[in-house]
Short mmCIF file of C-alpha atoms in Angstrom, two decimals:
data_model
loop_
_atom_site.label_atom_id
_atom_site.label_comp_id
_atom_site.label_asym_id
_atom_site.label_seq_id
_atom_site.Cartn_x
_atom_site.Cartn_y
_atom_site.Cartn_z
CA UNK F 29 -17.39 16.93 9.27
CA UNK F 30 -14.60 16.17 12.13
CA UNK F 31 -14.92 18.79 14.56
CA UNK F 32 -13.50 19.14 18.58
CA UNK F 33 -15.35 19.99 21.70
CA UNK F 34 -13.87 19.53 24.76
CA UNK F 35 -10.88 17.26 23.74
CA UNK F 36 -13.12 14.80 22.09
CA UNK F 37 -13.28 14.26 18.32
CA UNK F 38 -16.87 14.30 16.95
CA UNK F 39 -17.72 12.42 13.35
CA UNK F 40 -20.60 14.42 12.34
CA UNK F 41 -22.76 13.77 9.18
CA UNK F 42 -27.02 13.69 8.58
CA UNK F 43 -27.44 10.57 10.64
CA UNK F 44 -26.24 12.41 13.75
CA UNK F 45 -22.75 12.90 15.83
CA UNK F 46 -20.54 10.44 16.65
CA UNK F 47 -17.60 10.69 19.59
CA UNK F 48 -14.57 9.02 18.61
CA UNK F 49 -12.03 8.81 21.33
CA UNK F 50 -8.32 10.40 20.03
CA UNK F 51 -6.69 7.06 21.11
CA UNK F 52 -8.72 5.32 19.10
CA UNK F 53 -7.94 7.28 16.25
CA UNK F 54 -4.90 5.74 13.52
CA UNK F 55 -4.92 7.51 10.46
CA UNK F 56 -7.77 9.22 8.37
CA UNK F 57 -8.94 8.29 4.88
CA UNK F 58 -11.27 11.00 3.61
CA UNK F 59 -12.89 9.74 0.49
CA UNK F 60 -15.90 12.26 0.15
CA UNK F 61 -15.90 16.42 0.58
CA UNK F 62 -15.04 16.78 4.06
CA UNK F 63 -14.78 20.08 6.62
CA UNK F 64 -12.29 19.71 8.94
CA UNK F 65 -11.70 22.18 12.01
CA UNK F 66 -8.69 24.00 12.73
CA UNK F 67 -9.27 22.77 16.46
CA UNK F 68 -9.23 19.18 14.79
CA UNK F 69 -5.87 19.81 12.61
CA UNK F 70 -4.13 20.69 15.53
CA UNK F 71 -5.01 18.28 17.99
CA UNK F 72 -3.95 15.20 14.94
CA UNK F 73 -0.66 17.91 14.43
CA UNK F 74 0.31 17.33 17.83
CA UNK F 75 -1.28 13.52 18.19
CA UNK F 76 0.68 12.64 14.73
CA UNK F 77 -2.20 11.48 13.01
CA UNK F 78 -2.02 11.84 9.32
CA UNK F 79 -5.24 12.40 7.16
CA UNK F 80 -4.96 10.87 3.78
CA UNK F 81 -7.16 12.18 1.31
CA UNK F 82 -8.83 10.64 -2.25
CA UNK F 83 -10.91 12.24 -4.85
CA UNK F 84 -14.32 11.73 -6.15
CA UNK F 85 -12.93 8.88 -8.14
CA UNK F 86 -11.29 6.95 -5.18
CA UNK F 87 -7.96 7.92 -6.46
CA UNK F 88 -4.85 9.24 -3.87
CA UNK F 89 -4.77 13.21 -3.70
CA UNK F 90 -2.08 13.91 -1.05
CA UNK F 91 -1.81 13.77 3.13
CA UNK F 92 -2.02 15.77 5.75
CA UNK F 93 1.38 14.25 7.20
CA UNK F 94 1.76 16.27 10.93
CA UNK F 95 5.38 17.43 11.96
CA UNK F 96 7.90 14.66 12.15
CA UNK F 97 9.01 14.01 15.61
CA UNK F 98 11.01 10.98 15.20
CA UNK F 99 13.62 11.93 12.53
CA UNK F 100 16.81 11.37 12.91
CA UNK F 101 19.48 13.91 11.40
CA UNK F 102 22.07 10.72 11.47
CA UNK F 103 19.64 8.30 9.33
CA UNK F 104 18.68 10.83 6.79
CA UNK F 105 21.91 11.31 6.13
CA UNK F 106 22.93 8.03 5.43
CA UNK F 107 19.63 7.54 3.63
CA UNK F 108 20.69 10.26 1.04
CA UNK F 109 24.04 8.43 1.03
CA UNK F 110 22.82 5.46 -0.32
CA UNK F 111 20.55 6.78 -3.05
CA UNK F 112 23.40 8.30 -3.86
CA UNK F 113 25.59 5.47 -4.17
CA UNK F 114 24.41 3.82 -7.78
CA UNK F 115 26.12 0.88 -6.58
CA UNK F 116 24.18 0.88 -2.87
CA UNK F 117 20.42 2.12 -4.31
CA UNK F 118 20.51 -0.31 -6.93
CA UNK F 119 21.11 -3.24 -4.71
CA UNK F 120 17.87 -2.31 -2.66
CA UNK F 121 15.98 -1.63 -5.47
CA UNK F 122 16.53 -4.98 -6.58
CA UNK F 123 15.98 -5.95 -3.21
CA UNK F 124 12.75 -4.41 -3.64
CA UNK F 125 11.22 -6.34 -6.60
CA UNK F 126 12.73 -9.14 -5.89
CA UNK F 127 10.48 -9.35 -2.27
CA UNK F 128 7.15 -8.33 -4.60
CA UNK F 129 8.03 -10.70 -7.09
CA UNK F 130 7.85 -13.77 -4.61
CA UNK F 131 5.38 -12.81 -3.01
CA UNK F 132 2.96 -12.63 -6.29
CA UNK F 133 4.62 -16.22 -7.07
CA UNK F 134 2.73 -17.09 -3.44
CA UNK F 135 -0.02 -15.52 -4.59
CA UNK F 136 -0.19 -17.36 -7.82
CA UNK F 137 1.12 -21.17 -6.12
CA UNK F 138 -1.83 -20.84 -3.76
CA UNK F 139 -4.66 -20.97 -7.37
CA UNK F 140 -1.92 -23.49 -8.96
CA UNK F 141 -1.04 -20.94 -11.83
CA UNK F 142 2.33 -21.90 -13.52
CA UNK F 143 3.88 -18.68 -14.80
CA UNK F 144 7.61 -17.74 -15.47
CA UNK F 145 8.03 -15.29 -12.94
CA UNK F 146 11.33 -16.69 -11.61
CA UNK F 147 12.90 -16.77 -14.91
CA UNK F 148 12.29 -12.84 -15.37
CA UNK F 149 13.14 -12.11 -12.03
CA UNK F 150 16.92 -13.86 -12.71
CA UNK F 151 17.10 -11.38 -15.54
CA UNK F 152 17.24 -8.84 -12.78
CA UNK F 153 20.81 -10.03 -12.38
CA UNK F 154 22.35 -8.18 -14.84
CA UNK F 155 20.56 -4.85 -14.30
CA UNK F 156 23.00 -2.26 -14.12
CA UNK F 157 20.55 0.76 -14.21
CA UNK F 158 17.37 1.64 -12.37
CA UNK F 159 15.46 1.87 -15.66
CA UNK F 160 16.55 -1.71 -16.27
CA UNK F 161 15.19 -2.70 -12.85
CA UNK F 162 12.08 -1.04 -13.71
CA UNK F 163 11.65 -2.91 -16.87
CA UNK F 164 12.32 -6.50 -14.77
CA UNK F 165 9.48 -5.47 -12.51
CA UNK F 166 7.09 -4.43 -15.63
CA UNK F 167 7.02 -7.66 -17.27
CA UNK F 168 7.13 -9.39 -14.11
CA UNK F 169 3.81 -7.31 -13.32
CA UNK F 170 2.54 -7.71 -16.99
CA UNK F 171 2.86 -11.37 -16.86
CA UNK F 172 1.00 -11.72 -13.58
CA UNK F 173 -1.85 -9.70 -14.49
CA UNK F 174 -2.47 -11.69 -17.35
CA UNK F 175 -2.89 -14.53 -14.72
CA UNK F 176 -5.48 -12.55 -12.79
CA UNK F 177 -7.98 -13.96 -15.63
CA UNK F 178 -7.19 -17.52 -14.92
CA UNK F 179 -8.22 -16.58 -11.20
CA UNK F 180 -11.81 -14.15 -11.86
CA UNK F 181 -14.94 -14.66 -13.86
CA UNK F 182 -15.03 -13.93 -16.92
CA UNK F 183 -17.34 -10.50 -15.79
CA UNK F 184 -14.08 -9.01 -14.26
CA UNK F 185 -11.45 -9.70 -17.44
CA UNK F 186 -8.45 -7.92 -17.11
CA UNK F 187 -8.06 -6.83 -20.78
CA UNK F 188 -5.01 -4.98 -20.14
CA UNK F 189 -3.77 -2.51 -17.53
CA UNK F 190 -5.46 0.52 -17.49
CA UNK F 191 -4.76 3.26 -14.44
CA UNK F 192 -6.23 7.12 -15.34
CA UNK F 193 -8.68 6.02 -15.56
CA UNK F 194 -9.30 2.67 -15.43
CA UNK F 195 -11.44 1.06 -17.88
CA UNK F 196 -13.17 -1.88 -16.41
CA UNK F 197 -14.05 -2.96 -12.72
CA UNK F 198 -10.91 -5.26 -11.91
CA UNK F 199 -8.50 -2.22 -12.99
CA UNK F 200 -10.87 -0.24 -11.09
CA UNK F 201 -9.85 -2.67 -7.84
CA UNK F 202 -6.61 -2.62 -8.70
CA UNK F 203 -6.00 0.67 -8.44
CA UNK F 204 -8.47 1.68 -5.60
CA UNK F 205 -6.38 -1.35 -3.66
CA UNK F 206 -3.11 0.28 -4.57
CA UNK F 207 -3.74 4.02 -3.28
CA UNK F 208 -5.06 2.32 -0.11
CA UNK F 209 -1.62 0.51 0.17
CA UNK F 210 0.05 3.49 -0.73
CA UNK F 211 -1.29 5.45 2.20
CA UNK F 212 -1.26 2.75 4.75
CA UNK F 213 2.41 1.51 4.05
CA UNK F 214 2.93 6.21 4.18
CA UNK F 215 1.45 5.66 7.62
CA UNK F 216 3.34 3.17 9.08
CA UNK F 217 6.74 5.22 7.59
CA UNK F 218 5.48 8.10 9.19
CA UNK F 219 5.89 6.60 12.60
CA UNK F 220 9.82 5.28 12.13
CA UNK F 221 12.57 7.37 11.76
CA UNK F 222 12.68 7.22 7.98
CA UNK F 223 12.28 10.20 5.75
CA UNK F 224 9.49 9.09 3.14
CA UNK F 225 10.78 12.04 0.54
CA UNK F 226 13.82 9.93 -0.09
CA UNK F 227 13.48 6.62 -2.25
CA UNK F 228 15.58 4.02 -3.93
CA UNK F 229 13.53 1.94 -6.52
CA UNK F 230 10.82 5.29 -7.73
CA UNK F 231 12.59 8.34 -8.26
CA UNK F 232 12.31 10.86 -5.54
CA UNK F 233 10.25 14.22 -6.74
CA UNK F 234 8.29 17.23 -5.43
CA UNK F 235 5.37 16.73 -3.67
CA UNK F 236 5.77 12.61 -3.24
CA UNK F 237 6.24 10.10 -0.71
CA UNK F 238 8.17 7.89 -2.80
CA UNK F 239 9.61 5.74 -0.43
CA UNK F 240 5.79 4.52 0.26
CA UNK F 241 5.50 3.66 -3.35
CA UNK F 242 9.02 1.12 -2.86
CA UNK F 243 7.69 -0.46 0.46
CA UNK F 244 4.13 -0.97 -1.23
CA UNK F 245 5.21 -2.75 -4.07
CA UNK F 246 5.73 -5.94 -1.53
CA UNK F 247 2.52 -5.55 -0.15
CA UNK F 248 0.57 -5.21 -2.94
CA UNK F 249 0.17 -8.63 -4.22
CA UNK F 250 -0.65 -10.45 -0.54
CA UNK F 251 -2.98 -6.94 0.65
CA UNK F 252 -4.27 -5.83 -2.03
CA UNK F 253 -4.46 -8.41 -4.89
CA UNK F 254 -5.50 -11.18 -2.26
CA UNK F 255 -8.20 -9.09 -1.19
CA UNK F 256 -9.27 -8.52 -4.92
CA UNK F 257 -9.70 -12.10 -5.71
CA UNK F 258 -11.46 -12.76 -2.60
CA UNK F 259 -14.06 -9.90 -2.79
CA UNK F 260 -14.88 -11.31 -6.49
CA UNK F 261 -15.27 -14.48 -6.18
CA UNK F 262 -16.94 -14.52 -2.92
CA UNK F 263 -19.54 -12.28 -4.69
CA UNK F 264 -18.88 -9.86 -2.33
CA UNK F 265 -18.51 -7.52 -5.00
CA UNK F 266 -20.68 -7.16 -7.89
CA UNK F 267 -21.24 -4.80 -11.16
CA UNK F 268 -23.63 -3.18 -8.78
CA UNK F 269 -20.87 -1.99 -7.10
CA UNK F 270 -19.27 0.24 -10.07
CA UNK F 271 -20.16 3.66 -11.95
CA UNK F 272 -19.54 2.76 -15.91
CA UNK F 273 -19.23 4.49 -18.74
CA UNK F 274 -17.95 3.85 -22.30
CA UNK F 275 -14.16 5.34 -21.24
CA UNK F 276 -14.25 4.66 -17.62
CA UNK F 277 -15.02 2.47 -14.20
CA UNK F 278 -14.52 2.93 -10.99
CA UNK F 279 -16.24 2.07 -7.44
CA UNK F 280 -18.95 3.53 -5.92
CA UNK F 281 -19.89 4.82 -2.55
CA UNK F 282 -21.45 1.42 -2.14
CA UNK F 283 -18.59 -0.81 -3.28
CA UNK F 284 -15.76 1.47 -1.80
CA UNK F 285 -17.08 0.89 1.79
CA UNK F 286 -17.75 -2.50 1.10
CA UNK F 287 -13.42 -2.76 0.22
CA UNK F 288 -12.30 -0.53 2.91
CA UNK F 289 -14.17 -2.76 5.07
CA UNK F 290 -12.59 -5.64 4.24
CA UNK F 291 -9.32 -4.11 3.48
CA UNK F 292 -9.07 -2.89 7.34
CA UNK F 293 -10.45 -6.09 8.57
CA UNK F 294 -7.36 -7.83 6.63
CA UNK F 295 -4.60 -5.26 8.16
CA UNK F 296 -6.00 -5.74 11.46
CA UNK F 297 -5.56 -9.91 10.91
CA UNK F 298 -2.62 -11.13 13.39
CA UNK F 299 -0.08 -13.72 12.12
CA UNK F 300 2.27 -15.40 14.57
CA UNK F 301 5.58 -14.13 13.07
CA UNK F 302 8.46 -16.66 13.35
CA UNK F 303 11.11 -14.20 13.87
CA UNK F 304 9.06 -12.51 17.11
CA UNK F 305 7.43 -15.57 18.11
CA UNK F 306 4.50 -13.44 18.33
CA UNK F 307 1.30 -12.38 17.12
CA UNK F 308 1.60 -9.54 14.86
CA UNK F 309 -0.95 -7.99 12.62
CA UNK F 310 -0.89 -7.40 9.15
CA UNK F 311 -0.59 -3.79 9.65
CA UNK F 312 2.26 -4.23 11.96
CA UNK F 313 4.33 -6.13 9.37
CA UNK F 314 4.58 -2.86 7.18
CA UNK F 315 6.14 -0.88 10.37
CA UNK F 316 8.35 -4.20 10.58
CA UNK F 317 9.86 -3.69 7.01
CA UNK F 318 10.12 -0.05 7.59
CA UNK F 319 12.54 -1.15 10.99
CA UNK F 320 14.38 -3.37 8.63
CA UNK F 321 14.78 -0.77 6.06
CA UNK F 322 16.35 1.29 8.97
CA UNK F 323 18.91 -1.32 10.34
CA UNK F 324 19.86 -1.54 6.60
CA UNK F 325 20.88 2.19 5.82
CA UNK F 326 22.43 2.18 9.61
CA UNK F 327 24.39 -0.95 8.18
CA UNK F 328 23.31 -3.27 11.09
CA UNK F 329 22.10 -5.89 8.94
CA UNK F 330 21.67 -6.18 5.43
CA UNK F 331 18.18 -5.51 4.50
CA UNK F 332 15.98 -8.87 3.31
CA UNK F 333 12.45 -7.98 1.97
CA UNK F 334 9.52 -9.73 3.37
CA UNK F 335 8.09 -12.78 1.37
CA UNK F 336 4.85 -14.29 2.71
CA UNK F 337 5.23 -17.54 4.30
CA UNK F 338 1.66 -18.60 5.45
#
């Protein structure tokens, strides 16, 4: 339970209550039933603190996402101009893959794993359409996940993508790692002038952030996959870890803390960026690529996705 006395925010569960200072306070990931107070709404309302919430399985529900205060009439509009442009959207959405697809090349140079990547990812050339696009980036993800057994013991096989739900424990990661990329990279938008409603590579709809799921897609392979690889085969994370069944796997209390653990430690590891020439965290360089999104549909400078380089 979250609840507000006296301007302070209280964590309260059976081991007791716990103050937590509203400063301190980023975002909120509610995995488990939780009772919120109206007190507590309001005060993250008019703090902009969004609450992102999962279900029993782990898996991305929807957000709490407080008034925007930072929009910008001028930038949506241009924005909407440029999904609108076929010519304009496509060129970022190619902008977009291409900026995940080195970065899982990184990921994949670092365990010495040849692969074709690059040769797919020149296919995206000639994509005139955003389904075409979408096809580059699905055997460019199909190819690498294939890899991901050349990299884990043979305990956490891949066997195949599988999402709803996920049939074995590293889809299980995959996709817990994903909707905690997701939310994070929704955060960081949430605090720029951007409208998230309003996407390039996914296809806008009802009810979805979909410019989080573009941004993400370059973040996935160094926050979440990394991660992934280094929770396995540290033994951090075991079978123990998992609730199985014949159709299904996913985390359990036990192994989801363990991940978000980690996961926050890694978004709260600083980087000296060579642009800055200064420490930066992980976290940071989301709210980075959301600025250079911005400068991009302003038409300040053309937009260049970020490809790790440590």
């Amino acid at each position: 339970m979250l609840d507000l006395k006296e301007n302070t925010i209280y964590f309260v569960n059976e081991k007791g209550k716990k103050p937590i200072p509203i400063n301190k306070i980023y975002s909120v990931y509610a995995y488990c039933q939780i009772t919120i107070s109206s007190q507590v709404i309001s005060l993250f309302a008019k703090s902009g603190i969004p609450i992102h919430f999962f279900n029993y399985y782990g898996f991305y529900n929807g957000s709490f996402y407080p008034r925007e205060t930072l929009l910008s009439g001028d930038l949506v509009v241009k924005q909407a101009e440029i999904y609108l442009d076929s010519e304009k959207r496509i060129e970022l959405a190619k902008l977009f893959i291409e900026g995940s697809a080195k970065n899982i090349m990184k990921v994949l140079a670092y365990y010495k794993i040849e692969n074709s990547i690059n040769e797919t990812l020149y296919s995206l050339n000639s994509c005139k359409l955003i389904t075409e696009i979408m096809n580059v980036e699905g055997r460019i993800r199909a190819e690498y996940y294939e890899k991901f057994d050349e990299i884990l013991p043979e305990e956490f096989k891949m066997e195949g993508r599988s999402r709803q739900p996920p049939k074995n424990m590293i889809n299980s990661l995959i996709s817990f790692g994903n909707s905690l990329m997701y939310s994070t990279t929704l955060t960081e938008i949430y605090n720029t002038q951007l409208n998230p409603t309003i996407s390039f590579l996914h296809e806008p709809s009802e009810r979805r952030f979909s410019l989080s799921l573009d941004l993400s897609e370059i973040f996935k392979p160094i926050f979440v996959d990394r991660l992934i690889f280094y929770l396995v085969n540290k033994n951090m994370i075991s079978e123990e870890d998992f609730d199985q069944d014949l159709n299904c796997c996913l985390l359990n209390d036990k192994g989801r803390v363990k991940f978000v653990q980690e996961y926050n430690k890694r978004l709260e590891k600083t980087i000296k960026h060579r642009d800055l020439n200064k420490k930066v965290s992980y976290r940071r360089l989301i709210r980075l690529e959301s600025y250079k999104l911005v400068k991009h549909i302003l038409g300040n400078k053309k937009y260049n996705p970020f490809v790790i380089w440590w």
